[in-house]
Coordinates of C-alpha atoms in Angstrom, one line a residue:
M1 CA 0.0 -0.1 -0.1
K2 CA 1.3 3.5 -0.8
P3 CA 2.0 5.5 2.2
F4 CA -0.5 8.5 3.0
T5 CA 1.1 11.9 3.3
V6 CA 0.1 14.5 6.0
L7 CA -1.7 16.3 3.1
S8 CA -3.8 13.4 2.1
L9 CA -4.8 12.4 5.4
L10 CA -6.0 16.0 5.9
A11 CA -7.9 15.8 2.8
T12 CA -9.6 12.4 4.0
G13 CA -10.3 13.3 7.4
V14 CA -8.4 10.5 8.6
L15 CA -5.7 12.7 10.5
A16 CA -6.4 13.0 14.1
A17 CA -7.9 16.3 15.3
G18 CA -5.8 16.1 18.4
P19 CA -6.7 16.3 22.1
P20 CA -8.0 19.1 24.0
S21 CA -5.3 21.8 24.5
G22 CA -3.7 21.3 27.7
F23 CA -5.1 18.0 28.6
R24 CA -3.5 16.4 31.5
C25 CA -5.3 13.0 32.0
L26 CA -6.7 10.3 29.9
C27 CA -10.1 9.3 30.0
T28 CA -11.3 5.8 31.4
Y29 CA -14.5 4.0 31.4
G30 CA -17.0 5.2 33.7
Q31 CA -15.9 8.9 33.8
S32 CA -18.1 11.7 32.3
C33 CA -15.6 12.2 29.7
W34 CA -16.3 8.5 28.3
P35 CA -17.6 8.5 24.7
N36 CA -21.6 8.0 24.5
A37 CA -23.2 5.4 22.7
S38 CA -23.9 7.8 19.7
E39 CA -20.1 8.6 19.3
F40 CA -19.2 4.8 19.6
S41 CA -21.7 4.3 16.6
Q42 CA -20.0 6.8 14.6
L43 CA -16.6 5.0 15.2
Q44 CA -18.5 1.7 14.2
S45 CA -19.4 3.0 10.9
Q46 CA -15.6 3.9 10.2
V47 CA -14.3 0.5 10.9
S48 CA -14.6 -2.9 8.9
Q49 CA -15.6 -5.2 12.0
P50 CA -18.2 -4.9 14.9
L51 CA -16.6 -3.2 18.0
I52 CA -15.2 -5.6 20.5
H53 CA -16.1 -5.8 24.1
P54 CA -13.5 -8.0 25.4
L55 CA -13.9 -10.1 28.7
P56 CA -11.6 -12.0 30.9
A57 CA -10.7 -15.4 29.7
A58 CA -12.9 -17.3 32.2
S59 CA -15.9 -15.5 31.6
A60 CA -17.9 -18.1 29.7
C61 CA -17.8 -20.1 33.0
Y62 CA -20.1 -17.6 34.6
P63 CA -23.9 -17.5 34.7
A64 CA -23.9 -13.9 34.0
S65 CA -22.0 -14.1 30.9
D66 CA -23.2 -14.7 27.1
P67 CA -25.2 -17.9 27.5
S68 CA -23.3 -18.9 24.1
G69 CA -20.0 -19.4 26.1
N70 CA -18.6 -22.7 26.5
C71 CA -17.0 -23.2 29.7
T72 CA -15.7 -26.7 28.8
D73 CA -13.8 -25.3 26.0
V74 CA -12.3 -22.6 28.4
I75 CA -11.1 -25.2 30.8
E76 CA -9.9 -27.5 28.1
N77 CA -7.6 -24.7 26.5
W78 CA -6.6 -22.6 29.6
T79 CA -3.0 -23.2 29.2
D80 CA -3.1 -23.0 25.4
G81 CA -1.4 -19.9 24.0
V82 CA -3.0 -19.9 20.7
W83 CA -6.3 -20.2 22.2
R84 CA -5.6 -17.4 24.6
S85 CA -4.4 -15.2 21.9
S86 CA -7.7 -15.8 19.9
I87 CA -9.7 -14.1 22.7
P88 CA -9.3 -10.1 22.8
G89 CA -9.8 -10.2 26.5
A90 CA -7.3 -12.9 27.4
M91 CA -3.6 -12.3 28.5
Q92 CA -1.0 -15.1 28.4
T93 CA -0.2 -14.5 32.0
P94 CA -3.9 -14.3 33.6
N95 CA -2.9 -12.0 36.7
F96 CA -2.8 -9.1 34.0
E97 CA -6.4 -9.6 33.5
T98 CA -7.0 -9.0 37.3
F99 CA -6.9 -5.6 39.1
M100 CA -5.8 -5.0 42.6
F101 CA -7.2 -2.1 44.4
K102 CA -5.0 0.0 46.8
N103 CA -6.7 -1.8 49.6
G104 CA -5.5 -5.1 48.5
T105 CA -9.1 -6.3 47.0
I106 CA -8.6 -8.0 43.9
D107 CA -11.3 -7.7 40.8
S108 CA -11.0 -10.9 38.9
C109 CA -12.8 -13.6 36.7
Y110 CA -11.2 -16.8 38.0
L111 CA -11.4 -20.1 36.3
N112 CA -12.6 -21.6 39.5
T113 CA -15.9 -19.9 40.0
T114 CA -16.2 -21.0 43.7
L115 CA -13.4 -18.6 44.6
T116 CA -15.4 -15.2 44.3
G117 CA -18.8 -16.4 42.6
T118 CA -18.5 -13.3 40.3
C119 CA -16.6 -12.4 37.2
G120 CA -15.1 -8.8 37.4
Q121 CA -13.6 -7.0 34.4
G122 CA -10.3 -6.5 36.2
G123 CA -7.6 -4.9 34.0
V124 CA -9.3 -5.9 30.6
P125 CA -10.2 -3.1 28.3
V126 CA -13.9 -2.5 28.1
I127 CA -14.3 -1.9 24.3
G128 CA -12.1 -1.5 21.3
V129 CA -11.7 -2.3 17.6
D130 CA -10.7 -5.6 15.8
V131 CA -8.6 -3.9 13.1
R132 CA -8.2 -5.7 10.0
S133 CA -6.5 -2.9 7.6
V134 CA -4.7 0.3 8.1
A135 CA -7.7 2.2 7.7
D136 CA -9.3 0.4 10.7
V137 CA -6.1 1.4 12.8
Q138 CA -6.2 4.9 11.7
A139 CA -9.8 5.4 12.7
A140 CA -9.3 3.7 16.1
V141 CA -6.1 5.9 16.7
N142 CA -8.2 9.0 15.5
F143 CA -11.1 8.1 17.8
A144 CA -8.8 7.5 20.8
V145 CA -7.0 10.9 20.5
N146 CA -10.0 12.9 20.0
H147 CA -11.6 11.5 23.1
T148 CA -8.3 11.3 25.0
L149 CA -8.9 8.0 25.6
K150 CA -6.6 5.3 27.5
L151 CA -5.5 3.4 25.0
V152 CA -3.6 -0.2 24.8
V153 CA -2.6 -2.2 21.8
K154 CA -3.0 -5.8 22.0
N155 CA -1.8 -8.7 19.6
T156 CA -1.5 -12.0 21.5
G157 CA -1.3 -10.8 25.2
H158 CA 2.3 -12.3 25.6
D159 CA 3.5 -9.4 28.0
Y160 CA 5.2 -10.0 31.4
M161 CA 4.5 -6.2 32.2
G162 CA 0.8 -6.3 31.6
R163 CA 1.2 -3.7 28.8
S164 CA -1.5 -5.5 26.8
A165 CA -4.3 -4.4 29.4
A166 CA -5.5 -1.5 31.3
R167 CA -8.4 -1.1 33.6
G168 CA -11.2 0.9 31.8
S169 CA -9.3 1.4 28.7
F170 CA -9.9 1.3 25.0
V171 CA -8.1 -1.3 22.9
V172 CA -6.6 -1.8 19.4
W173 CA -6.6 -5.8 18.8
T174 CA -4.3 -6.4 16.2
H175 CA -4.4 -10.0 16.1
N176 CA -6.3 -10.7 12.9
M177 CA -4.2 -8.7 10.7
K178 CA -2.9 -11.9 9.2
N179 CA -1.5 -11.1 5.8
I180 CA 1.8 -12.9 4.7
T181 CA 3.6 -12.1 1.5
Y182 CA 6.8 -13.7 0.5
E183 CA 9.1 -11.8 -1.9
P184 CA 12.4 -13.0 -3.0
T185 CA 13.5 -9.8 -4.5
F186 CA 12.1 -7.4 -2.0
V187 CA 13.2 -3.9 -2.5
P188 CA 12.5 -1.4 0.5
Q189 CA 10.6 1.7 -0.3
G190 CA 13.0 4.5 -1.2
A191 CA 16.2 2.1 -1.8
P192 CA 17.9 1.8 -5.0
A193 CA 16.6 -0.9 -7.3
N194 CA 19.7 -3.1 -6.5
E195 CA 19.0 -3.3 -2.9
T196 CA 17.1 -6.5 -2.7
Y197 CA 16.3 -8.9 0.0
D198 CA 14.8 -12.4 0.1
A199 CA 12.1 -11.5 2.5
V200 CA 8.8 -12.0 4.1
T201 CA 6.2 -9.2 4.8
L202 CA 4.0 -10.3 8.0
G203 CA 0.8 -8.6 9.2
A204 CA 0.9 -7.3 12.7
G205 CA -1.3 -10.2 13.8
V206 CA 0.9 -13.1 12.4
Q207 CA 2.2 -15.5 14.9
W208 CA 5.5 -17.4 14.7
Y209 CA 3.9 -20.7 14.0
E210 CA 2.1 -19.1 10.9
A211 CA 5.3 -17.4 9.8
Y212 CA 7.5 -20.5 10.0
D213 CA 5.0 -22.6 8.1
A214 CA 4.7 -20.0 5.4
V215 CA 8.4 -19.4 4.9
N216 CA 9.1 -23.2 5.0
L217 CA 6.9 -23.7 2.0
H218 CA 9.5 -21.7 0.0
G219 CA 12.6 -23.7 1.5
R220 CA 13.5 -20.8 3.7
M221 CA 13.8 -20.1 7.4
M222 CA 13.9 -16.9 9.6
V223 CA 15.3 -15.7 12.9
G224 CA 12.1 -15.7 15.2
G225 CA 10.8 -16.6 18.7
A226 CA 10.4 -20.1 20.4
S227 CA 7.3 -21.0 22.4
A228 CA 5.4 -24.1 22.9
G229 CA 2.7 -23.9 20.2
G230 CA 4.2 -20.7 18.5
S231 CA 1.8 -18.5 19.7
V232 CA 4.2 -15.3 20.2
G233 CA 3.4 -12.5 17.9
A234 CA 6.1 -12.3 14.9
A235 CA 5.3 -8.6 14.0
G236 CA 4.5 -6.9 17.4
G237 CA 6.3 -6.6 20.7
W238 CA 8.6 -9.4 20.1
L239 CA 10.5 -7.0 17.5
A240 CA 9.9 -3.9 19.5
G241 CA 11.9 -5.5 22.5
G242 CA 14.7 -6.7 20.3
G243 CA 13.5 -10.0 19.4
H244 CA 15.8 -13.1 20.6
S245 CA 16.1 -16.5 18.9
A246 CA 18.0 -19.6 19.1
L247 CA 19.2 -18.6 15.7
A248 CA 20.5 -15.2 16.9
P249 CA 24.2 -16.4 17.6
S250 CA 24.3 -17.1 13.9
Y251 CA 21.9 -14.6 12.2
G252 CA 21.7 -11.7 14.7
L253 CA 18.5 -10.6 16.7
G254 CA 15.1 -9.8 15.2
V255 CA 16.0 -6.1 15.1
D256 CA 19.0 -7.1 12.8
N257 CA 16.5 -8.9 10.4
A258 CA 13.8 -6.4 10.0
V259 CA 14.3 -4.3 6.6
E260 CA 11.0 -2.6 6.5
I261 CA 8.2 -1.7 9.0
T262 CA 5.0 0.1 8.3
V263 CA 3.3 2.0 11.3
V264 CA 0.5 4.2 12.1
L265 CA 1.0 7.2 14.2
S266 CA -1.0 9.0 16.9
T267 CA -1.6 11.8 14.3
G268 CA -3.3 9.2 12.1
E269 CA -0.4 9.2 9.6
Y270 CA 0.7 5.9 8.1
L271 CA 4.4 5.5 7.2
T272 CA 6.7 3.0 5.7
V273 CA 10.0 3.2 7.5
N274 CA 13.4 1.8 6.8
N275 CA 17.1 2.9 6.5
H276 CA 16.1 5.2 3.6
Q277 CA 13.0 7.0 5.1
H278 CA 12.1 7.9 8.3
S279 CA 15.2 6.3 9.5
D280 CA 15.1 7.6 13.0
L281 CA 11.7 5.9 13.6
F282 CA 12.8 2.9 11.9
W283 CA 15.7 2.8 14.3
A284 CA 13.5 3.3 17.4
L285 CA 10.9 0.7 16.4
R286 CA 13.6 -1.9 16.5
G287 CA 14.3 -2.5 20.2
G288 CA 13.0 0.9 21.6
G289 CA 10.0 -0.7 23.3
G290 CA 6.7 -1.9 22.5
S291 CA 3.2 0.5 22.4
T292 CA 5.4 3.6 22.3
Y293 CA 6.0 5.3 18.9
G294 CA 2.8 4.0 17.1
I295 CA 0.9 1.1 16.1
V296 CA 2.8 -1.3 13.8
T297 CA 0.8 -2.7 10.9
S298 CA 3.4 -5.0 9.2
V299 CA 7.3 -5.9 9.3
T300 CA 9.2 -7.1 6.5
Y301 CA 12.1 -9.7 7.6
R302 CA 14.9 -11.3 5.9
T303 CA 14.8 -15.1 5.3
Y304 CA 17.5 -17.5 4.8
P305 CA 17.8 -20.9 2.9
S306 CA 16.9 -23.7 5.1
L307 CA 19.8 -25.7 6.4
P308 CA 20.2 -28.9 8.4
V309 CA 20.1 -28.2 12.2
Q310 CA 22.0 -30.3 14.9
L311 CA 20.3 -30.7 18.5
Y312 CA 22.3 -31.2 21.5
M313 CA 20.2 -32.2 24.6
F314 CA 21.7 -32.2 28.0
K315 CA 20.1 -33.1 31.3
A316 CA 22.1 -33.5 34.8
N317 CA 20.3 -35.3 37.7
I318 CA 21.7 -33.8 40.8
T319 CA 21.4 -35.7 44.1
N320 CA 23.8 -33.5 46.1
S321 CA 22.5 -30.2 46.3
S322 CA 25.9 -28.6 47.4
V323 CA 27.4 -29.5 43.8
A324 CA 24.6 -27.9 42.1
Q325 CA 26.1 -24.3 42.3
E326 CA 29.2 -25.3 40.9
L327 CA 27.7 -27.2 37.9
V328 CA 25.5 -24.2 37.1
G329 CA 28.4 -21.7 37.4
E330 CA 30.7 -23.8 35.3
L331 CA 27.8 -23.8 32.5
M332 CA 27.6 -20.1 32.6
H333 CA 31.5 -20.0 32.2
Y334 CA 31.0 -22.3 29.1
Q335 CA 28.3 -20.4 27.5
T336 CA 30.9 -18.1 25.6
Q337 CA 32.6 -20.8 23.9
F338 CA 29.2 -22.6 23.0
T339 CA 27.7 -19.6 21.4
D340 CA 30.9 -18.7 19.5
D341 CA 31.0 -22.2 18.3
G342 CA 27.3 -21.8 16.6
W343 CA 25.1 -23.1 19.5
G344 CA 22.0 -21.4 20.6
G345 CA 19.2 -22.5 22.7
Y346 CA 17.4 -22.8 25.9
G347 CA 17.9 -24.3 29.6
E348 CA 16.3 -24.4 32.8
L349 CA 16.7 -25.4 36.6
S350 CA 14.9 -27.1 39.1
N351 CA 15.5 -28.3 42.6
A352 CA 17.3 -31.5 41.2
S353 CA 18.1 -31.0 37.8
L354 CA 19.9 -28.9 35.1
S355 CA 18.8 -29.3 31.5
F356 CA 19.3 -27.5 28.2
S357 CA 18.3 -28.0 24.5
Y358 CA 20.8 -26.4 21.9
M359 CA 20.9 -26.2 18.4
A360 CA 23.3 -25.2 15.6
P361 CA 22.5 -24.7 11.8
N362 CA 24.6 -26.5 9.3
M363 CA 27.2 -27.9 11.8
T364 CA 29.0 -31.2 11.0
N365 CA 28.8 -34.2 13.1
E366 CA 32.4 -34.0 13.8
A367 CA 32.2 -30.2 14.9
V368 CA 29.1 -31.4 17.0
I369 CA 31.6 -33.8 19.1
A370 CA 34.4 -31.3 19.1
T371 CA 32.4 -28.5 20.6
T372 CA 30.6 -30.4 23.4
Q373 CA 33.4 -32.7 24.6
A374 CA 35.1 -30.3 27.0
W375 CA 31.5 -29.9 28.7
I376 CA 30.8 -33.4 28.8
N377 CA 34.4 -34.4 30.3
Y378 CA 33.9 -31.7 32.9
T379 CA 30.3 -33.1 34.0
Q380 CA 31.7 -36.6 34.0
T381 CA 33.9 -35.4 36.8
L382 CA 31.3 -34.7 39.0
E383 CA 29.8 -38.2 38.9
P384 CA 31.2 -39.2 42.3
Q385 CA 29.6 -36.2 43.8
G386 CA 26.1 -37.3 42.8
V387 CA 25.6 -35.9 39.5
T388 CA 24.3 -38.1 36.7
T389 CA 24.2 -37.0 33.0
I390 CA 22.5 -37.6 29.6
N391 CA 23.8 -36.3 26.5
L392 CA 21.7 -36.9 23.2
Y393 CA 22.6 -35.7 19.7
R394 CA 20.3 -35.6 16.6
T395 CA 20.4 -34.1 13.1
F396 CA 17.4 -32.6 11.6
P397 CA 17.2 -32.3 7.8
S398 CA 15.9 -28.7 8.2
W399 CA 15.6 -25.8 10.7
Y400 CA 11.7 -26.3 10.3
E401 CA 11.7 -29.9 11.3
W402 CA 13.8 -29.1 14.5
Y403 CA 11.1 -26.4 15.3
Q404 CA 8.3 -28.7 14.8
Y405 CA 9.9 -31.5 17.1
L406 CA 10.5 -29.2 19.9
F407 CA 7.9 -26.6 19.8
S408 CA 4.8 -27.6 17.7
T409 CA 3.0 -28.9 20.6
G410 CA 2.9 -28.2 24.4
V411 CA 1.6 -25.2 26.5
Q412 CA 3.3 -23.0 28.8
N413 CA 0.4 -20.2 29.3
G414 CA -2.5 -19.5 31.7
I415 CA -0.2 -19.2 34.7
N416 CA -0.3 -16.2 37.2
G417 CA 3.3 -14.7 37.6
Q418 CA 5.9 -12.3 37.1
I419 CA 9.4 -12.8 36.1
T420 CA 12.7 -10.8 35.8
S421 CA 15.7 -11.2 33.3
R422 CA 19.3 -10.4 33.1
L423 CA 21.6 -10.2 30.2
L424 CA 25.1 -11.5 30.9
S425 CA 28.0 -10.1 29.3
R426 CA 31.1 -11.9 28.3
D427 CA 33.0 -10.2 31.1
T428 CA 30.3 -11.3 33.6
L429 CA 30.5 -14.9 32.5
E430 CA 34.4 -15.0 32.7
N431 CA 34.6 -13.2 36.0
K432 CA 31.4 -13.5 37.9
Y433 CA 29.8 -16.9 37.0
K434 CA 30.0 -18.2 40.4
E435 CA 27.9 -15.2 42.0
V436 CA 25.4 -15.6 38.9
A437 CA 25.0 -19.3 39.6
E438 CA 24.2 -18.5 43.4
V439 CA 21.4 -16.4 42.2
L440 CA 20.2 -18.9 39.7
V441 CA 20.2 -21.8 41.9
D442 CA 18.4 -20.0 44.5
C443 CA 15.5 -18.8 42.3
Q444 CA 15.5 -22.4 40.0
G445 CA 15.6 -19.9 37.1
L446 CA 15.8 -20.2 33.3
F447 CA 18.6 -19.1 30.6
N448 CA 18.4 -18.6 27.1
M449 CA 21.6 -18.8 25.0
I450 CA 20.4 -16.2 22.5
G451 CA 23.5 -13.8 22.3
G452 CA 27.0 -13.9 21.5
G453 CA 28.1 -14.8 18.1
K454 CA 26.7 -12.5 15.3
V455 CA 24.7 -10.6 18.0
N456 CA 27.8 -9.2 19.5
Q457 CA 29.3 -8.4 16.1
I458 CA 26.8 -5.9 14.9
D459 CA 27.2 -2.2 15.6
P460 CA 25.5 -1.2 18.9
N461 CA 24.2 1.8 17.4
S462 CA 22.6 0.1 14.6
A463 CA 19.1 0.1 16.1
G464 CA 17.5 1.6 19.2
L465 CA 18.0 -1.9 21.0
N466 CA 19.7 -1.5 24.4
P467 CA 23.5 -1.5 23.6
A468 CA 23.9 -4.2 26.4
W469 CA 22.9 -6.8 23.9
R470 CA 26.0 -6.4 21.9
K471 CA 28.1 -7.6 24.6
A472 CA 25.4 -10.2 26.0
V473 CA 25.9 -13.9 25.5
V474 CA 23.1 -15.4 27.9
E475 CA 19.8 -14.2 29.2
T476 CA 18.8 -15.4 32.8
M477 CA 15.4 -15.4 34.1
C478 CA 14.1 -15.8 37.7
G479 CA 10.2 -15.8 38.4
V480 CA 7.4 -16.3 40.9
S481 CA 3.8 -17.8 40.6
W482 CA 0.7 -18.2 42.3
P483 CA -2.6 -20.0 42.1
D484 CA -5.8 -18.1 41.5
G485 CA -7.4 -16.7 44.8
T486 CA -4.1 -16.1 46.4
P487 CA -4.7 -13.1 48.8
S488 CA -2.9 -9.9 47.9
K489 CA -0.6 -10.1 50.9
E490 CA 0.8 -13.3 49.9
I491 CA 1.2 -12.0 46.2
E492 CA 3.1 -9.0 47.7
G493 CA 5.2 -11.3 49.6
M494 CA 6.4 -13.3 46.6
L495 CA 6.9 -10.2 44.6
D496 CA 9.1 -9.1 47.3
Q497 CA 11.4 -12.4 46.7
L498 CA 11.3 -11.3 43.0
K499 CA 12.7 -7.8 44.1
S500 CA 15.2 -9.5 46.1
W501 CA 16.6 -11.7 43.2
I502 CA 16.5 -8.7 40.8
K503 CA 18.8 -6.8 43.3
S504 CA 21.1 -9.9 43.9
M505 CA 21.5 -10.0 40.0
Y506 CA 21.7 -6.4 39.6
D507 CA 24.6 -6.1 42.2
V508 CA 26.6 -8.8 40.5
T509 CA 25.9 -7.6 36.9
P510 CA 25.3 -3.6 37.2
N511 CA 26.4 -2.9 33.7
D512 CA 24.5 -5.9 31.8
G513 CA 21.0 -4.6 31.3
A514 CA 17.8 -6.7 31.0
Y515 CA 15.6 -7.7 28.2
V516 CA 12.5 -5.5 28.1
N517 CA 10.2 -8.3 26.8
E518 CA 10.9 -10.7 29.7
A519 CA 11.2 -8.5 32.9
S520 CA 9.2 -7.1 35.6
L521 CA 7.7 -3.9 36.8
F522 CA 10.4 -3.6 39.5
E523 CA 13.8 -3.5 37.6
I524 CA 16.3 -1.2 39.0
D525 CA 16.9 2.0 36.9
W526 CA 14.7 0.6 34.3
Q527 CA 15.7 3.4 31.6
Q528 CA 19.1 2.2 31.9
T529 CA 18.5 -1.5 32.5
F530 CA 16.2 -1.5 29.3
F531 CA 17.5 1.0 26.8
G532 CA 20.9 1.8 28.1
S533 CA 22.7 4.8 26.4
H534 CA 20.0 4.9 23.9
Y535 CA 17.3 6.2 26.2
G536 CA 17.8 10.0 25.5
T537 CA 17.7 9.5 21.7
L538 CA 14.7 7.3 21.8
K539 CA 12.8 10.0 23.9
G540 CA 13.4 12.6 21.2
I541 CA 12.1 10.2 18.6
K542 CA 9.1 9.4 21.0
D543 CA 8.3 13.1 21.4
K544 CA 8.6 13.7 17.5
Y545 CA 6.4 10.9 16.3
D546 CA 3.8 10.8 19.1
P547 CA 3.1 14.4 19.5
Y548 CA -0.3 13.7 21.1
K549 CA 1.2 11.3 23.7
L550 CA -1.2 8.5 23.0
F551 CA 1.1 5.5 23.5
V552 CA 2.1 5.3 27.2
V553 CA 3.2 1.8 28.7
H554 CA 4.8 0.9 32.0
E555 CA 8.5 1.1 31.8
G556 CA 8.0 2.6 28.2
V557 CA 10.1 5.6 26.8
G558 CA 8.5 8.9 28.2
S559 CA 6.5 7.0 30.9
E560 CA 8.3 8.7 33.7
E561 CA 6.2 11.8 32.7
W562 CA 3.1 10.1 33.8
N563 CA 1.7 8.9 37.2
K564 CA 1.7 5.5 38.6
D565 CA -1.3 4.5 36.7
L566 CA -0.2 6.1 33.7
I567 CA -3.5 8.1 33.4
C568 CA -2.4 11.6 34.4
R569 CA 0.7 13.5 33.2
L570 CA 3.0 14.9 36.0

């Protein structure tokens, strides 16, 4: 689609008139400023789909809900990320569907109906637009700006900081923007004709399982996320946070593989941005945080020839807890060697085990043995201390078959919780691996080997991404979780434990930063932790492209100018 210009938008009436002069607070449901039925009816006439009225995921299990609701379907699919992403009011982490009042009361809609007997709206937006086109997005943005509404943008609901929800808000739901176009000779707009890419353009609602299926049909693969069922959005917040992948050590992060982005601004203007036009916004959209500069409607990514993949799976059963910290520390120490040899992947800890699954594209069988032998030799020395290990190798004819084997099925959603992450630099892994291991063993954390290699070779200033990524090899994560109905005091106690792990890891790695997409609302010095030295530049770009200050999210660029609820400007 040809991009609109400001003049054409003015001519067609799409350009937002703007909020009232000097406005300080956004409007939420229940206030006198909230649009009336007639005004919503006018919005309805401008969009292609019926307006949506999101409800929490469990709402079908309550008598007061729509009688067509199917509670059995809810129960069967509660932990299925693809199912949850298909529901406008469902978040992948259900605690963000709830709302905790200052007195500790929780407004919620629990799956177990006996906990409260009622289904509250919680933090789920109350009305919004199911956008299917750029024009739908423009109409929704225009409406939100002109009525100064509290707006959220939701795709799949994968967000550990709850930025896909806000109590009493108006939502732009991008989930159904599913267009996929493969172009083996893609030329970015404004680029010379000889600048071509073998690329795929994904609509904002495309999820990774859909993207991988599509490019595989053309014998291609691409840098992307991995989650059980592939429900994470491929052209939304994943890229806005940086976009890590098991393929990143070989091909770079998501931000390094995006060649063009289309976006609707708060003014209503629709832009196509790349390295040749609006390059500053293109820079910011690649790692500068989601729902901050505009609403992305599509992303064009490089693709690569599909290659054979080697899989290396390791598991250690630990009967002697005193040796666990040593084992984890040594694994952290080995990570730089692994990633530089071409491995990438994911691992986890439990009370009595350590396991990981690593992959490497186009690696020979000889190289597999050579690059893992030192680690295997080390772990065998621990057998007398109560450590038993399993090492498995497997070759897959293509990356796609590796992905299907590990991620096409399974569930990992529908659990209340919050997490924190930390990027570990080469320096940390060389000199502080023992201290890092102490925190990881305590929190029984996760670790992703998605840095190093190519990630570290790219100019730190090539994208708005936190420069800490260009020194990072491993991302570690700690988290807490709780069952529905847990009292607010107990939840606060768990969050205090999370804050303790955050401080412990920060004290060990003060210069390493964190991944904004897998972090908490309690990170220390969030501007530096998430965006590093790029924060000031990102703030300037934010002010330039969002003059109406429509896009504001927790720990997003510019959010320091708003109160804790992100409703009123300070």
